[in-house]
JSON list of C-alpha atoms in Angstrom, two decimals:
[
{"chain": "A", "resi": 16, "resn": "MET", "atom": "CA", "xyz": [-84.79, -48.64, -43.16]},
{"chain": "A", "resi": 17, "resn": "SER", "atom": "CA", "xyz": [-86.64, -51.48, -44.88]},
{"chain": "A", "resi": 18, "resn": "LYS", "atom": "CA", "xyz": [-90.42, -51.74, -44.96]},
{"chain": "A", "resi": 19, "resn": "SER", "atom": "CA", "xyz": [-90.34, -54.81, -42.68]},
{"chain": "A", "resi": 20, "resn": "ILE", "atom": "CA", "xyz": [-88.45, -52.91, -39.96]},
{"chain": "A", "resi": 21, "resn": "TRP", "atom": "CA", "xyz": [-90.92, -50.02, -40.17]},
{"chain": "A", "resi": 22, "resn": "ARG", "atom": "CA", "xyz": [-93.81, -52.47, -39.90]},
{"chain": "A", "resi": 23, "resn": "PHE", "atom": "CA", "xyz": [-92.22, -54.12, -36.84]},
{"chain": "A", "resi": 24, "resn": "LEU", "atom": "CA", "xyz": [-91.75, -50.78, -35.13]},
{"chain": "A", "resi": 25, "resn": "GLU", "atom": "CA", "xyz": [-95.34, -49.80, -35.88]},
{"chain": "A", "resi": 26, "resn": "SER", "atom": "CA", "xyz": [-96.77, -53.05, -34.49]},
{"chain": "A", "resi": 27, "resn": "PHE", "atom": "CA", "xyz": [-94.54, -52.84, -31.41]},
{"chain": "A", "resi": 28, "resn": "LEU", "atom": "CA", "xyz": [-94.96, -49.15, -30.55]},
{"chain": "A", "resi": 29, "resn": "LEU", "atom": "CA", "xyz": [-98.43, -48.09, -31.66]},
{"chain": "A", "resi": 30, "resn": "PRO", "atom": "CA", "xyz": [-100.41, -50.26, -29.23]},
{"chain": "A", "resi": 31, "resn": "LYS", "atom": "CA", "xyz": [-98.54, -48.54, -26.37]},
{"chain": "A", "resi": 32, "resn": "ILE", "atom": "CA", "xyz": [-99.33, -44.99, -27.51]},
{"chain": "A", "resi": 33, "resn": "LYS", "atom": "CA", "xyz": [-102.39, -43.31, -26.04]},
{"chain": "A", "resi": 34, "resn": "HIS", "atom": "CA", "xyz": [-102.83, -40.33, -28.41]},
{"chain": "A", "resi": 35, "resn": "CYS", "atom": "CA", "xyz": [-102.13, -40.94, -32.11]},
{"chain": "A", "resi": 36, "resn": "TYR", "atom": "CA", "xyz": [-102.41, -38.64, -35.13]},
{"chain": "A", "resi": 37, "resn": "THR", "atom": "CA", "xyz": [-101.35, -38.73, -38.74]},
{"chain": "A", "resi": 38, "resn": "VAL", "atom": "CA", "xyz": [-101.48, -36.49, -41.83]},
{"chain": "A", "resi": 39, "resn": "SER", "atom": "CA", "xyz": [-104.51, -37.82, -43.79]},
{"chain": "A", "resi": 40, "resn": "GLN", "atom": "CA", "xyz": [-107.79, -39.67, -43.24]},
{"chain": "A", "resi": 41, "resn": "GLY", "atom": "CA", "xyz": [-106.73, -42.41, -45.63]},
{"chain": "A", "resi": 42, "resn": "VAL", "atom": "CA", "xyz": [-103.62, -43.23, -43.58]},
{"chain": "A", "resi": 43, "resn": "ALA", "atom": "CA", "xyz": [-105.67, -42.93, -40.35]},
{"chain": "A", "resi": 44, "resn": "ASP", "atom": "CA", "xyz": [-108.15, -45.51, -41.69]},
{"chain": "A", "resi": 45, "resn": "LEU", "atom": "CA", "xyz": [-105.32, -47.86, -42.70]},
{"chain": "A", "resi": 46, "resn": "PHE", "atom": "CA", "xyz": [-103.75, -47.68, -39.26]},
{"chain": "A", "resi": 47, "resn": "LYS", "atom": "CA", "xyz": [-107.13, -48.23, -37.61]},
{"chain": "A", "resi": 48, "resn": "GLU", "atom": "CA", "xyz": [-107.75, -51.33, -39.70]},
{"chain": "A", "resi": 49, "resn": "ARG", "atom": "CA", "xyz": [-104.23, -52.65, -39.15]},
{"chain": "A", "resi": 50, "resn": "TYR", "atom": "CA", "xyz": [-103.73, -51.84, -35.45]},
{"chain": "A", "resi": 51, "resn": "LYS", "atom": "CA", "xyz": [-107.29, -51.30, -34.14]},
{"chain": "A", "resi": 52, "resn": "LYS", "atom": "CA", "xyz": [-106.17, -47.85, -33.03]},
{"chain": "A", "resi": 53, "resn": "GLN", "atom": "CA", "xyz": [-108.01, -44.57, -33.45]},
{"chain": "A", "resi": 54, "resn": "PHE", "atom": "CA", "xyz": [-105.96, -41.85, -35.18]},
{"chain": "A", "resi": 55, "resn": "ARG", "atom": "CA", "xyz": [-106.73, -38.15, -35.31]},
{"chain": "A", "resi": 56, "resn": "VAL", "atom": "CA", "xyz": [-105.88, -36.27, -38.52]},
{"chain": "A", "resi": 57, "resn": "ILE", "atom": "CA", "xyz": [-103.61, -33.26, -38.32]},
{"chain": "A", "resi": 58, "resn": "ARG", "atom": "CA", "xyz": [-102.91, -32.05, -41.86]},
{"chain": "A", "resi": 59, "resn": "ASN", "atom": "CA", "xyz": [-99.54, -30.45, -42.65]},
{"chain": "A", "resi": 60, "resn": "VAL", "atom": "CA", "xyz": [-100.99, -27.16, -43.86]},
{"chain": "A", "resi": 61, "resn": "PRO", "atom": "CA", "xyz": [-98.92, -23.97, -43.99]},
{"chain": "A", "resi": 62, "resn": "LEU", "atom": "CA", "xyz": [-99.25, -20.84, -41.94]},
{"chain": "A", "resi": 63, "resn": "LYS", "atom": "CA", "xyz": [-101.32, -18.30, -43.80]},
{"chain": "A", "resi": 64, "resn": "LYS", "atom": "CA", "xyz": [-99.15, -15.34, -44.67]},
{"chain": "A", "resi": 65, "resn": "GLU", "atom": "CA", "xyz": [-100.46, -11.84, -45.19]},
{"chain": "A", "resi": 66, "resn": "ILE", "atom": "CA", "xyz": [-98.22, -10.75, -48.05]},
{"chain": "A", "resi": 67, "resn": "PRO", "atom": "CA", "xyz": [-99.17, -9.19, -51.40]},
{"chain": "A", "resi": 68, "resn": "PHE", "atom": "CA", "xyz": [-100.20, -11.45, -54.25]},
{"chain": "A", "resi": 69, "resn": "LEU", "atom": "CA", "xyz": [-98.41, -11.05, -57.56]},
{"chain": "A", "resi": 70, "resn": "ASN", "atom": "CA", "xyz": [-100.26, -10.57, -60.85]},
{"chain": "A", "resi": 71, "resn": "ASN", "atom": "CA", "xyz": [-97.77, -12.08, -63.27]},
{"chain": "A", "resi": 72, "resn": "GLU", "atom": "CA", "xyz": [-98.86, -11.99, -66.87]},
{"chain": "A", "resi": 73, "resn": "GLU", "atom": "CA", "xyz": [-96.26, -14.63, -67.86]},
{"chain": "A", "resi": 74, "resn": "ARG", "atom": "CA", "xyz": [-97.50, -18.22, -67.74]},
{"chain": "A", "resi": 75, "resn": "LEU", "atom": "CA", "xyz": [-95.30, -19.91, -65.14]},
{"chain": "A", "resi": 76, "resn": "ILE", "atom": "CA", "xyz": [-95.76, -23.50, -63.96]},
{"chain": "A", "resi": 77, "resn": "ILE", "atom": "CA", "xyz": [-94.10, -24.55, -60.69]},
{"chain": "A", "resi": 78, "resn": "TYR", "atom": "CA", "xyz": [-93.13, -27.88, -59.21]},
{"chain": "A", "resi": 79, "resn": "GLN", "atom": "CA", "xyz": [-91.74, -27.76, -55.66]},
{"chain": "A", "resi": 80, "resn": "GLY", "atom": "CA", "xyz": [-90.47, -30.73, -53.66]},
{"chain": "A", "resi": 81, "resn": "ALA", "atom": "CA", "xyz": [-88.21, -33.72, -53.93]},
{"chain": "A", "resi": 82, "resn": "LEU", "atom": "CA", "xyz": [-86.92, -34.66, -57.36]},
{"chain": "A", "resi": 83, "resn": "ASN", "atom": "CA", "xyz": [-87.40, -38.38, -57.03]},
{"chain": "A", "resi": 84, "resn": "VAL", "atom": "CA", "xyz": [-88.75, -41.31, -59.09]},
{"chain": "A", "resi": 85, "resn": "GLY", "atom": "CA", "xyz": [-92.55, -41.49, -59.11]},
{"chain": "A", "resi": 86, "resn": "ARG", "atom": "CA", "xyz": [-93.19, -37.75, -59.07]},
{"chain": "A", "resi": 87, "resn": "GLY", "atom": "CA", "xyz": [-94.15, -37.46, -62.76]},
{"chain": "A", "resi": 88, "resn": "LEU", "atom": "CA", "xyz": [-91.29, -35.07, -63.50]},
{"chain": "A", "resi": 89, "resn": "GLU", "atom": "CA", "xyz": [-90.01, -36.81, -66.60]},
{"chain": "A", "resi": 90, "resn": "TYR", "atom": "CA", "xyz": [-93.52, -36.56, -68.10]},
{"chain": "A", "resi": 91, "resn": "ILE", "atom": "CA", "xyz": [-93.98, -32.85, -67.46]},
{"chain": "A", "resi": 92, "resn": "ILE", "atom": "CA", "xyz": [-90.56, -31.95, -68.84]},
{"chain": "A", "resi": 93, "resn": "ARG", "atom": "CA", "xyz": [-91.26, -33.85, -72.05]},
{"chain": "A", "resi": 94, "resn": "ALA", "atom": "CA", "xyz": [-94.73, -32.27, -72.20]},
{"chain": "A", "resi": 95, "resn": "MET", "atom": "CA", "xyz": [-93.21, -28.79, -72.09]},
{"chain": "A", "resi": 96, "resn": "LYS", "atom": "CA", "xyz": [-92.39, -29.16, -75.81]},
{"chain": "A", "resi": 97, "resn": "GLN", "atom": "CA", "xyz": [-96.11, -28.63, -76.41]},
{"chain": "A", "resi": 98, "resn": "ILE", "atom": "CA", "xyz": [-97.06, -26.31, -73.54]},
{"chain": "A", "resi": 99, "resn": "GLU", "atom": "CA", "xyz": [-97.33, -22.58, -74.01]},
{"chain": "A", "resi": 100, "resn": "ALA", "atom": "CA", "xyz": [-95.64, -21.69, -70.73]},
{"chain": "A", "resi": 101, "resn": "LYS", "atom": "CA", "xyz": [-92.39, -21.93, -68.73]},
{"chain": "A", "resi": 102, "resn": "LEU", "atom": "CA", "xyz": [-91.67, -24.49, -65.99]},
{"chain": "A", "resi": 103, "resn": "ILE", "atom": "CA", "xyz": [-89.80, -23.74, -62.73]},
{"chain": "A", "resi": 104, "resn": "ILE", "atom": "CA", "xyz": [-88.57, -26.81, -60.76]},
{"chain": "A", "resi": 105, "resn": "VAL", "atom": "CA", "xyz": [-87.65, -26.11, -57.14]},
{"chain": "A", "resi": 106, "resn": "GLY", "atom": "CA", "xyz": [-85.92, -28.82, -55.12]},
{"chain": "A", "resi": 107, "resn": "GLU", "atom": "CA", "xyz": [-83.28, -31.51, -55.32]},
{"chain": "A", "resi": 108, "resn": "GLY", "atom": "CA", "xyz": [-83.32, -35.30, -55.28]},
{"chain": "A", "resi": 109, "resn": "ASP", "atom": "CA", "xyz": [-82.07, -38.59, -56.62]},
{"chain": "A", "resi": 110, "resn": "ILE", "atom": "CA", "xyz": [-82.97, -37.80, -60.26]},
{"chain": "A", "resi": 111, "resn": "SER", "atom": "CA", "xyz": [-81.94, -34.11, -60.42]},
{"chain": "A", "resi": 112, "resn": "LYS", "atom": "CA", "xyz": [-79.18, -34.81, -62.92]},
{"chain": "A", "resi": 113, "resn": "ASP", "atom": "CA", "xyz": [-81.36, -37.12, -65.05]},
{"chain": "A", "resi": 114, "resn": "LEU", "atom": "CA", "xyz": [-84.04, -34.40, -65.32]},
{"chain": "A", "resi": 115, "resn": "LYS", "atom": "CA", "xyz": [-81.47, -31.79, -66.32]},
{"chain": "A", "resi": 116, "resn": "ASP", "atom": "CA", "xyz": [-80.08, -34.20, -68.94]},
{"chain": "A", "resi": 117, "resn": "ILE", "atom": "CA", "xyz": [-83.59, -34.72, -70.38]},
{"chain": "A", "resi": 118, "resn": "THR", "atom": "CA", "xyz": [-84.09, -30.94, -70.54]},
{"chain": "A", "resi": 119, "resn": "ILE", "atom": "CA", "xyz": [-80.82, -30.44, -72.37]},
{"chain": "A", "resi": 120, "resn": "ALA", "atom": "CA", "xyz": [-81.44, -33.35, -74.76]},
{"chain": "A", "resi": 121, "resn": "LEU", "atom": "CA", "xyz": [-84.87, -31.88, -75.68]},
{"chain": "A", "resi": 122, "resn": "LYS", "atom": "CA", "xyz": [-83.34, -28.37, -76.02]},
{"chain": "A", "resi": 123, "resn": "LEU", "atom": "CA", "xyz": [-85.82, -27.02, -73.48]},
{"chain": "A", "resi": 124, "resn": "GLU", "atom": "CA", "xyz": [-83.36, -24.92, -71.48]},
{"chain": "A", "resi": 125, "resn": "GLU", "atom": "CA", "xyz": [-85.31, -21.76, -72.39]},
{"chain": "A", "resi": 126, "resn": "LYS", "atom": "CA", "xyz": [-88.58, -23.26, -71.03]},
{"chain": "A", "resi": 127, "resn": "VAL", "atom": "CA", "xyz": [-87.45, -25.32, -68.03]},
{"chain": "A", "resi": 128, "resn": "SER", "atom": "CA", "xyz": [-85.50, -23.80, -65.08]},
{"chain": "A", "resi": 129, "resn": "PHE", "atom": "CA", "xyz": [-84.02, -25.65, -62.10]},
{"chain": "A", "resi": 130, "resn": "MET", "atom": "CA", "xyz": [-83.72, -23.50, -58.97]},
{"chain": "A", "resi": 131, "resn": "GLY", "atom": "CA", "xyz": [-82.43, -26.18, -56.63]},
{"chain": "A", "resi": 132, "resn": "SER", "atom": "CA", "xyz": [-83.25, -25.99, -52.93]},
{"chain": "A", "resi": 133, "resn": "ILE", "atom": "CA", "xyz": [-84.17, -22.53, -51.68]},
{"chain": "A", "resi": 134, "resn": "ASP", "atom": "CA", "xyz": [-85.08, -20.92, -48.39]},
{"chain": "A", "resi": 135, "resn": "PRO", "atom": "CA", "xyz": [-88.75, -21.49, -47.38]},
{"chain": "A", "resi": 136, "resn": "ASN", "atom": "CA", "xyz": [-89.46, -17.77, -47.22]},
{"chain": "A", "resi": 137, "resn": "GLU", "atom": "CA", "xyz": [-88.08, -17.27, -50.71]},
{"chain": "A", "resi": 138, "resn": "LEU", "atom": "CA", "xyz": [-90.04, -20.32, -51.89]},
{"chain": "A", "resi": 139, "resn": "SER", "atom": "CA", "xyz": [-93.30, -18.72, -50.77]},
{"chain": "A", "resi": 140, "resn": "SER", "atom": "CA", "xyz": [-92.63, -15.68, -52.96]},
{"chain": "A", "resi": 141, "resn": "VAL", "atom": "CA", "xyz": [-91.60, -17.87, -55.92]},
{"chain": "A", "resi": 142, "resn": "THR", "atom": "CA", "xyz": [-94.79, -19.92, -55.61]},
{"chain": "A", "resi": 143, "resn": "ARG", "atom": "CA", "xyz": [-97.00, -16.84, -55.56]},
{"chain": "A", "resi": 144, "resn": "SER", "atom": "CA", "xyz": [-95.35, -15.66, -58.77]},
{"chain": "A", "resi": 145, "resn": "ALA", "atom": "CA", "xyz": [-96.46, -18.85, -60.57]},
{"chain": "A", "resi": 146, "resn": "SER", "atom": "CA", "xyz": [-99.65, -19.39, -62.55]},
{"chain": "A", "resi": 147, "resn": "LEU", "atom": "CA", "xyz": [-100.06, -23.12, -61.88]},
{"chain": "A", "resi": 148, "resn": "GLY", "atom": "CA", "xyz": [-98.73, -25.64, -59.37]},
{"chain": "A", "resi": 149, "resn": "LEU", "atom": "CA", "xyz": [-97.91, -29.28, -60.03]},
{"chain": "A", "resi": 150, "resn": "ASN", "atom": "CA", "xyz": [-98.49, -32.19, -57.65]},
{"chain": "A", "resi": 151, "resn": "LEU", "atom": "CA", "xyz": [-97.88, -35.22, -59.82]},
{"chain": "A", "resi": 152, "resn": "LEU", "atom": "CA", "xyz": [-97.55, -38.76, -58.40]},
{"chain": "A", "resi": 153, "resn": "GLU", "atom": "CA", "xyz": [-97.55, -42.23, -59.88]},
{"chain": "A", "resi": 154, "resn": "PRO", "atom": "CA", "xyz": [-99.64, -44.83, -57.95]},
{"chain": "A", "resi": 155, "resn": "LYS", "atom": "CA", "xyz": [-96.57, -46.69, -56.69]},
{"chain": "A", "resi": 156, "resn": "GLY", "atom": "CA", "xyz": [-98.07, -47.79, -53.36]},
{"chain": "A", "resi": 157, "resn": "LEU", "atom": "CA", "xyz": [-100.54, -46.91, -50.64]},
{"chain": "A", "resi": 158, "resn": "ASN", "atom": "CA", "xyz": [-98.23, -44.21, -49.28]},
{"chain": "A", "resi": 159, "resn": "TYR", "atom": "CA", "xyz": [-98.60, -42.32, -52.58]},
{"chain": "A", "resi": 160, "resn": "ILE", "atom": "CA", "xyz": [-102.28, -43.13, -53.17]},
{"chain": "A", "resi": 161, "resn": "HIS", "atom": "CA", "xyz": [-103.27, -41.86, -49.68]},
{"chain": "A", "resi": 162, "resn": "SER", "atom": "CA", "xyz": [-100.85, -38.98, -49.72]},
{"chain": "A", "resi": 163, "resn": "LEU", "atom": "CA", "xyz": [-101.71, -35.41, -48.82]},
{"chain": "A", "resi": 164, "resn": "ALA", "atom": "CA", "xyz": [-98.59, -33.56, -49.95]},
{"chain": "A", "resi": 165, "resn": "ASN", "atom": "CA", "xyz": [-97.44, -30.31, -48.34]},
{"chain": "A", "resi": 166, "resn": "LYS", "atom": "CA", "xyz": [-97.24, -28.74, -51.79]},
{"chain": "A", "resi": 167, "resn": "PHE", "atom": "CA", "xyz": [-100.99, -29.27, -52.30]},
{"chain": "A", "resi": 168, "resn": "PHE", "atom": "CA", "xyz": [-101.66, -26.86, -49.47]},
{"chain": "A", "resi": 169, "resn": "ASP", "atom": "CA", "xyz": [-98.75, -24.59, -50.33]},
{"chain": "A", "resi": 170, "resn": "TYR", "atom": "CA", "xyz": [-100.32, -23.94, -53.76]},
{"chain": "A", "resi": 171, "resn": "ILE", "atom": "CA", "xyz": [-103.61, -23.13, -52.07]},
{"chain": "A", "resi": 172, "resn": "GLU", "atom": "CA", "xyz": [-101.87, -20.77, -49.68]},
{"chain": "A", "resi": 173, "resn": "ALA", "atom": "CA", "xyz": [-100.27, -19.08, -52.68]},
{"chain": "A", "resi": 174, "resn": "GLY", "atom": "CA", "xyz": [-103.65, -18.67, -54.32]},
{"chain": "A", "resi": 175, "resn": "ILE", "atom": "CA", "xyz": [-102.79, -20.52, -57.53]},
{"chain": "A", "resi": 176, "resn": "PRO", "atom": "CA", "xyz": [-104.66, -23.36, -59.33]},
{"chain": "A", "resi": 177, "resn": "GLN", "atom": "CA", "xyz": [-102.98, -26.74, -59.48]},
{"chain": "A", "resi": 178, "resn": "LEU", "atom": "CA", "xyz": [-102.83, -30.10, -61.23]},
{"chain": "A", "resi": 179, "resn": "CYS", "atom": "CA", "xyz": [-102.88, -33.13, -58.99]},
{"chain": "A", "resi": 180, "resn": "MET", "atom": "CA", "xyz": [-103.82, -36.79, -59.16]},
{"chain": "A", "resi": 181, "resn": "ARG", "atom": "CA", "xyz": [-107.31, -38.11, -58.65]},
{"chain": "A", "resi": 182, "resn": "PHE", "atom": "CA", "xyz": [-106.30, -39.82, -55.45]},
{"chain": "A", "resi": 183, "resn": "PRO", "atom": "CA", "xyz": [-108.81, -40.06, -52.54]},
{"chain": "A", "resi": 184, "resn": "GLU", "atom": "CA", "xyz": [-107.55, -37.25, -50.31]},
{"chain": "A", "resi": 185, "resn": "TYR", "atom": "CA", "xyz": [-107.22, -34.70, -53.16]},
{"chain": "A", "resi": 186, "resn": "LEU", "atom": "CA", "xyz": [-110.59, -35.73, -54.61]},
{"chain": "A", "resi": 187, "resn": "LYS", "atom": "CA", "xyz": [-112.29, -35.24, -51.23]},
{"chain": "A", "resi": 188, "resn": "ILE", "atom": "CA", "xyz": [-110.83, -31.72, -50.71]},
{"chain": "A", "resi": 189, "resn": "ASN", "atom": "CA", "xyz": [-111.41, -30.72, -54.31]},
{"chain": "A", "resi": 190, "resn": "GLU", "atom": "CA", "xyz": [-115.05, -31.70, -54.12]},
{"chain": "A", "resi": 191, "resn": "GLU", "atom": "CA", "xyz": [-115.47, -29.12, -51.35]},
{"chain": "A", "resi": 192, "resn": "TYR", "atom": "CA", "xyz": [-113.21, -26.31, -52.57]},
{"chain": "A", "resi": 193, "resn": "GLU", "atom": "CA", "xyz": [-112.54, -26.95, -56.29]},
{"chain": "A", "resi": 194, "resn": "VAL", "atom": "CA", "xyz": [-108.99, -25.63, -56.40]},
{"chain": "A", "resi": 195, "resn": "ALA", "atom": "CA", "xyz": [-107.41, -28.19, -58.77]},
{"chain": "A", "resi": 196, "resn": "VAL", "atom": "CA", "xyz": [-107.67, -30.07, -62.02]},
{"chain": "A", "resi": 197, "resn": "LEU", "atom": "CA", "xyz": [-107.58, -33.74, -61.14]},
{"chain": "A", "resi": 198, "resn": "LEU", "atom": "CA", "xyz": [-105.63, -36.06, -63.45]},
{"chain": "A", "resi": 199, "resn": "GLU", "atom": "CA", "xyz": [-106.57, -39.62, -64.31]},
{"chain": "A", "resi": 200, "resn": "GLY", "atom": "CA", "xyz": [-103.01, -40.59, -65.26]},
{"chain": "A", "resi": 201, "resn": "LEU", "atom": "CA", "xyz": [-99.67, -39.36, -66.50]},
{"chain": "A", "resi": 202, "resn": "ASN", "atom": "CA", "xyz": [-98.41, -39.05, -70.03]},
{"chain": "A", "resi": 203, "resn": "GLU", "atom": "CA", "xyz": [-96.87, -36.10, -71.87]},
{"chain": "A", "resi": 204, "resn": "LEU", "atom": "CA", "xyz": [-99.69, -35.50, -74.40]},
{"chain": "A", "resi": 205, "resn": "TYR", "atom": "CA", "xyz": [-102.40, -35.70, -71.71]},
{"chain": "A", "resi": 206, "resn": "LEU", "atom": "CA", "xyz": [-100.46, -33.23, -69.51]},
{"chain": "A", "resi": 207, "resn": "ALA", "atom": "CA", "xyz": [-99.83, -30.83, -72.39]},
{"chain": "A", "resi": 208, "resn": "ASN", "atom": "CA", "xyz": [-103.46, -30.82, -73.51]},
{"chain": "A", "resi": 209, "resn": "THR", "atom": "CA", "xyz": [-104.80, -30.40, -69.94]},
{"chain": "A", "resi": 210, "resn": "ILE", "atom": "CA", "xyz": [-102.48, -27.50, -69.13]},
{"chain": "A", "resi": 211, "resn": "ASN", "atom": "CA", "xyz": [-103.05, -25.69, -72.42]},
{"chain": "A", "resi": 212, "resn": "ASP", "atom": "CA", "xyz": [-106.78, -26.13, -72.10]},
{"chain": "A", "resi": 213, "resn": "LEU", "atom": "CA", "xyz": [-106.74, -24.70, -68.58]},
{"chain": "A", "resi": 214, "resn": "PHE", "atom": "CA", "xyz": [-104.68, -21.64, -69.53]},
{"chain": "A", "resi": 215, "resn": "ASN", "atom": "CA", "xyz": [-106.89, -21.01, -72.57]},
{"chain": "A", "resi": 216, "resn": "ASP", "atom": "CA", "xyz": [-110.11, -21.29, -70.53]},
{"chain": "A", "resi": 217, "resn": "LYS", "atom": "CA", "xyz": [-109.78, -17.99, -68.70]},
{"chain": "A", "resi": 218, "resn": "GLU", "atom": "CA", "xyz": [-113.16, -18.25, -66.99]},
{"chain": "A", "resi": 219, "resn": "TYR", "atom": "CA", "xyz": [-112.39, -21.69, -65.50]},
{"chain": "A", "resi": 220, "resn": "TYR", "atom": "CA", "xyz": [-108.85, -20.69, -64.59]},
{"chain": "A", "resi": 221, "resn": "SER", "atom": "CA", "xyz": [-110.12, -17.62, -62.76]},
{"chain": "A", "resi": 222, "resn": "LYS", "atom": "CA", "xyz": [-112.69, -19.72, -60.93]},
{"chain": "A", "resi": 223, "resn": "LEU", "atom": "CA", "xyz": [-109.97, -22.08, -59.64]},
{"chain": "A", "resi": 224, "resn": "ARG", "atom": "CA", "xyz": [-107.76, -19.19, -58.63]},
{"chain": "A", "resi": 225, "resn": "ASN", "atom": "CA", "xyz": [-110.57, -17.44, -56.75]},
{"chain": "A", "resi": 226, "resn": "ASN", "atom": "CA", "xyz": [-111.50, -20.71, -55.05]},
{"chain": "A", "resi": 227, "resn": "ALA", "atom": "CA", "xyz": [-107.86, -21.16, -53.90]},
{"chain": "A", "resi": 228, "resn": "LEU", "atom": "CA", "xyz": [-107.88, -17.65, -52.42]},
{"chain": "A", "resi": 229, "resn": "LYS", "atom": "CA", "xyz": [-111.02, -18.55, -50.48]},
{"chain": "A", "resi": 230, "resn": "ALA", "atom": "CA", "xyz": [-109.74, -21.97, -49.44]},
{"chain": "A", "resi": 231, "resn": "ARG", "atom": "CA", "xyz": [-106.51, -20.53, -48.01]},
{"chain": "A", "resi": 232, "resn": "GLU", "atom": "CA", "xyz": [-108.63, -18.81, -45.33]},
{"chain": "A", "resi": 233, "resn": "VAL", "atom": "CA", "xyz": [-109.68, -22.24, -44.09]},
{"chain": "A", "resi": 234, "resn": "LEU", "atom": "CA", "xyz": [-106.91, -24.67, -44.95]},
{"chain": "A", "resi": 235, "resn": "CYS", "atom": "CA", "xyz": [-104.17, -22.96, -42.93]},
{"chain": "A", "resi": 236, "resn": "TRP", "atom": "CA", "xyz": [-102.18, -23.74, -39.78]},
{"chain": "A", "resi": 237, "resn": "GLN", "atom": "CA", "xyz": [-103.99, -21.05, -37.81]},
{"chain": "A", "resi": 238, "resn": "ASN", "atom": "CA", "xyz": [-107.02, -23.37, -37.94]},
{"chain": "A", "resi": 239, "resn": "GLU", "atom": "CA", "xyz": [-105.35, -26.78, -38.04]},
{"chain": "A", "resi": 240, "resn": "GLU", "atom": "CA", "xyz": [-103.19, -26.15, -34.93]},
{"chain": "A", "resi": 241, "resn": "LYS", "atom": "CA", "xyz": [-106.31, -26.00, -32.79]},
{"chain": "A", "resi": 242, "resn": "LYS", "atom": "CA", "xyz": [-106.83, -29.74, -33.29]},
{"chain": "A", "resi": 243, "resn": "LEU", "atom": "CA", "xyz": [-103.22, -30.47, -32.31]},
{"chain": "A", "resi": 244, "resn": "LEU", "atom": "CA", "xyz": [-103.46, -28.28, -29.21]},
{"chain": "A", "resi": 245, "resn": "GLU", "atom": "CA", "xyz": [-106.62, -30.14, -28.18]},
{"chain": "A", "resi": 246, "resn": "ILE", "atom": "CA", "xyz": [-104.63, -33.41, -28.27]},
{"chain": "A", "resi": 247, "resn": "PHE", "atom": "CA", "xyz": [-101.82, -31.89, -26.17]},
{"chain": "A", "resi": 248, "resn": "LYS", "atom": "CA", "xyz": [-104.33, -30.65, -23.60]},
{"chain": "A", "resi": 249, "resn": "ASN", "atom": "CA", "xyz": [-105.44, -34.25, -23.00]},
{"chain": "A", "resi": 250, "resn": "ILE", "atom": "CA", "xyz": [-101.98, -35.71, -22.50]}
]
């Protein structure tokens, strides 16, 4: 559906809805400004699972999610030429074949693995085996700039540090919990240097990991669902 159709549906339906909620404060503020409607925020955080954490000595970087344009995937694959680690890519999308072609052209098959789409329960175990999560986005529009991706919270639940963009929602959470290295932009040299520096700074890496383990106790569905249930009670 085109953007104009979505905008029409929003303007037609939202004024008629009594209880509204969305996934981030940035989006809630945009809707309030546009439609003069108050939105609650219910973040799409995962259920906290009580399963053992893995202590993998191998440096593994993980990206999980759609393989689409604007996710910074071309940059990270090219950066792997200079990164002392391996990259696991989980998911499928419009540019899956293009990314595999880049990997082959750069002779990076030994460092970059494509797992395709996998069962969510298996994904949780794979994520916990990683050393670092990736949440890379290009600022292609307000939807990206005000995003609060599921994977951001999935990495926290897995207890691993992550790289993500210095967008408002991530900045706000990171100021409170310090679980991520925030990126100012995307290019392969910048990514390579940032990741290598993080892995080589064992004290800072351990700090981010410990912070993620603490944050998972708060940023989980067991807590977030209470806000949603409160909305349902008032319907």
